[in-house]
Amino acid sequence: MESTLNPSADEVIAKEEAFALWNPTAAALWSLLLSPALGAWLLKRNWERLGHPDKAGGAFGWFFFVIGLNLANLGMILAAPRFEWDFDGLPAWVGLAVFGVWCCLSAYPQIRYVDDHIGEAYPRRSWAAPILIAIMATALFLAVMALLVSATS
């Protein structure tokens, strides 16, 4: 019978993987390059692992807001010719403003929390899957958007 005071190597690894986090600063920086939706999703997962489901819900709200904003932008682009609007997409500053507000209200609090309560000594999650998924999702969205726009022009 194994003692709980002397966990097996598998138990230690499982515990570290359950607690492993994505670096919230890196999540914010990757979000500038790809989308705040990526960072919002990663921060949500981090808050869950940190035991803060309320903050995870707030981060998930940002995820849906960014996705909704992109879909609304696409809808307006597609509707523009039908209603004779001169609209070819939201200006770039809107995306930068959303990113800035998201950083201040969502990313920065997690960065501070991790720095204040955990420091640098925590197991890190791999970036391979989230970055690959974000690149594929962005490419798919842009391809669908280009096809729809070209079909309505």
Short mmCIF file of C-alpha atoms in Angstrom, two decimals:
data_model
loop_
_atom_site.label_atom_id
_atom_site.label_comp_id
_atom_site.label_asym_id
_atom_site.label_seq_id
_atom_site.Cartn_x
_atom_site.Cartn_y
_atom_site.Cartn_z
CA MET A 1 0.00 0.00 0.00
CA GLU A 2 1.42 3.39 -1.06
CA SER A 3 1.60 6.20 1.41
CA THR A 4 0.10 9.57 0.51
CA LEU A 5 3.21 11.11 2.08
CA ASN A 6 5.38 9.43 -0.55
CA PRO A 7 3.55 9.78 -3.90
CA SER A 8 4.63 7.77 -6.90
CA ALA A 9 6.36 9.41 -9.86
CA ASP A 10 3.16 9.03 -11.92
CA GLU A 11 1.15 10.87 -9.25
CA VAL A 12 3.68 13.70 -9.15
CA ILE A 13 3.64 14.03 -12.95
CA ALA A 14 -0.18 13.94 -13.02
CA LYS A 15 -0.35 16.66 -10.36
CA GLU A 16 2.15 18.86 -12.23
CA GLU A 17 0.24 18.44 -15.51
CA ALA A 18 -3.03 19.34 -13.79
CA PHE A 19 -1.47 22.52 -12.41
CA ALA A 20 0.64 23.41 -15.44
CA LEU A 21 -0.19 26.85 -16.84
CA TRP A 22 0.35 28.77 -20.02
CA ASN A 23 2.46 31.81 -19.26
CA PRO A 24 -0.11 34.64 -19.20
CA THR A 25 2.39 37.23 -20.48
CA ALA A 26 3.20 35.03 -23.46
CA ALA A 27 -0.54 34.44 -24.00
CA ALA A 28 -1.06 38.19 -24.26
CA LEU A 29 1.83 38.57 -26.70
CA TRP A 30 0.64 35.68 -28.89
CA SER A 31 -2.82 37.29 -28.82
CA LEU A 32 -1.43 40.47 -30.34
CA LEU A 33 -0.10 38.43 -33.23
CA LEU A 34 -3.06 36.06 -33.67
CA SER A 35 -6.20 37.10 -31.76
CA PRO A 36 -7.34 38.01 -28.26
CA ALA A 37 -9.68 35.01 -28.61
CA LEU A 38 -6.62 32.77 -28.26
CA GLY A 39 -5.46 34.55 -25.13
CA ALA A 40 -8.95 34.59 -23.64
CA TRP A 41 -9.25 30.83 -24.08
CA LEU A 42 -5.84 30.19 -22.55
CA LEU A 43 -6.50 32.52 -19.61
CA LYS A 44 -9.81 30.73 -19.03
CA ARG A 45 -8.01 27.40 -18.82
CA ASN A 46 -5.38 28.90 -16.48
CA TRP A 47 -8.03 30.33 -14.13
CA GLU A 48 -9.71 26.91 -14.00
CA ARG A 49 -6.41 25.28 -13.03
CA LEU A 50 -5.82 27.99 -10.43
CA GLY A 51 -9.21 27.27 -8.86
CA HIS A 52 -10.99 30.49 -9.88
CA PRO A 53 -14.07 29.48 -11.92
CA ASP A 54 -15.55 32.99 -11.62
CA LYS A 55 -12.51 34.53 -13.30
CA ALA A 56 -12.50 31.71 -15.85
CA GLY A 57 -16.04 32.71 -16.78
CA GLY A 58 -14.96 36.32 -17.30
CA ALA A 59 -12.11 35.22 -19.54
CA PHE A 60 -14.51 33.03 -21.52
CA GLY A 61 -16.77 36.06 -21.97
CA TRP A 62 -13.90 37.80 -23.74
CA PHE A 63 -13.48 34.77 -25.99
CA PHE A 64 -17.12 35.01 -27.11
CA PHE A 65 -16.93 38.80 -27.44
CA VAL A 66 -13.95 38.62 -29.83
CA ILE A 67 -15.50 35.80 -31.88
CA GLY A 68 -18.79 37.72 -32.00
CA LEU A 69 -17.04 40.91 -33.10
CA ASN A 70 -15.33 39.04 -35.94
CA LEU A 71 -18.61 37.45 -37.05
CA ALA A 72 -20.42 40.81 -36.86
CA ASN A 73 -17.66 42.37 -38.96
CA LEU A 74 -18.05 39.60 -41.53
CA GLY A 75 -21.82 40.03 -41.53
CA MET A 76 -21.53 43.77 -42.16
CA ILE A 77 -19.03 43.19 -44.97
CA LEU A 78 -21.42 40.73 -46.60
CA ALA A 79 -24.46 43.00 -46.09
CA ALA A 80 -22.74 46.15 -47.38
CA PRO A 81 -23.37 45.58 -51.12
CA ARG A 82 -27.01 44.65 -50.56
CA PHE A 83 -27.70 47.85 -48.61
CA GLU A 84 -25.31 49.98 -50.70
CA TRP A 85 -23.07 50.72 -47.74
CA ASP A 86 -19.52 51.79 -48.27
CA PHE A 87 -18.08 49.35 -45.73
CA ASP A 88 -15.10 47.08 -46.22
CA GLY A 89 -14.47 46.05 -42.61
CA LEU A 90 -13.77 47.55 -39.24
CA PRO A 91 -10.67 49.73 -39.13
CA ALA A 92 -7.52 48.21 -37.67
CA TRP A 93 -7.65 50.52 -34.65
CA VAL A 94 -10.80 48.72 -33.45
CA GLY A 95 -8.88 45.45 -33.17
CA LEU A 96 -6.02 47.19 -31.40
CA ALA A 97 -8.44 48.89 -29.02
CA VAL A 98 -10.12 45.57 -28.21
CA PHE A 99 -6.70 44.04 -27.62
CA GLY A 100 -5.70 46.91 -25.30
CA VAL A 101 -8.89 46.75 -23.26
CA TRP A 102 -8.65 42.95 -23.07
CA CYS A 103 -5.04 43.22 -21.86
CA CYS A 104 -5.94 45.72 -19.15
CA LEU A 105 -9.09 44.01 -17.91
CA SER A 106 -8.31 40.33 -18.41
CA ALA A 107 -4.69 39.49 -19.18
CA TYR A 108 -2.99 41.87 -16.75
CA PRO A 109 -4.91 40.65 -13.68
CA GLN A 110 -3.80 37.08 -14.38
CA ILE A 111 -0.24 38.17 -15.02
CA ARG A 112 -0.25 39.93 -11.63
CA TYR A 113 -1.93 36.99 -9.89
CA VAL A 114 0.61 34.50 -11.19
CA ASP A 115 3.51 36.81 -10.34
CA ASP A 116 2.20 37.57 -6.83
CA HIS A 117 1.01 34.09 -5.81
CA ILE A 118 3.13 31.63 -7.78
CA GLY A 119 6.13 33.43 -9.21
CA GLU A 120 8.21 31.85 -11.93
CA ALA A 121 8.38 28.37 -10.39
CA TYR A 122 5.39 26.62 -11.95
CA PRO A 123 5.11 23.89 -14.58
CA ARG A 124 4.47 25.28 -18.08
CA ARG A 125 2.09 23.96 -20.69
CA SER A 126 3.24 23.46 -24.25
CA TRP A 127 2.45 26.15 -26.82
CA ALA A 128 2.44 23.81 -29.82
CA ALA A 129 -1.25 22.85 -29.84
CA PRO A 130 -2.77 26.29 -29.04
CA ILE A 131 -0.62 28.10 -31.60
CA LEU A 132 -1.27 25.51 -34.30
CA ILE A 133 -5.02 25.54 -33.61
CA ALA A 134 -5.10 29.36 -33.61
CA ILE A 135 -3.22 29.54 -36.93
CA MET A 136 -5.52 26.96 -38.51
CA ALA A 137 -8.66 28.66 -37.17
CA THR A 138 -7.47 32.06 -38.42
CA ALA A 139 -6.62 30.64 -41.84
CA LEU A 140 -10.00 28.90 -42.05
CA PHE A 141 -11.88 32.06 -41.02
CA LEU A 142 -9.98 34.17 -43.56
CA ALA A 143 -10.56 31.60 -46.33
CA VAL A 144 -14.30 31.42 -45.61
CA MET A 145 -14.46 35.21 -45.41
CA ALA A 146 -12.65 35.58 -48.76
CA LEU A 147 -14.95 33.04 -50.41
CA LEU A 148 -18.08 34.70 -49.08
CA VAL A 149 -16.93 38.20 -49.99
CA SER A 150 -15.93 37.13 -53.52
CA ALA A 151 -19.28 35.37 -53.95
CA THR A 152 -21.22 38.53 -53.04
CA SER A 153 -19.10 40.91 -55.14
#
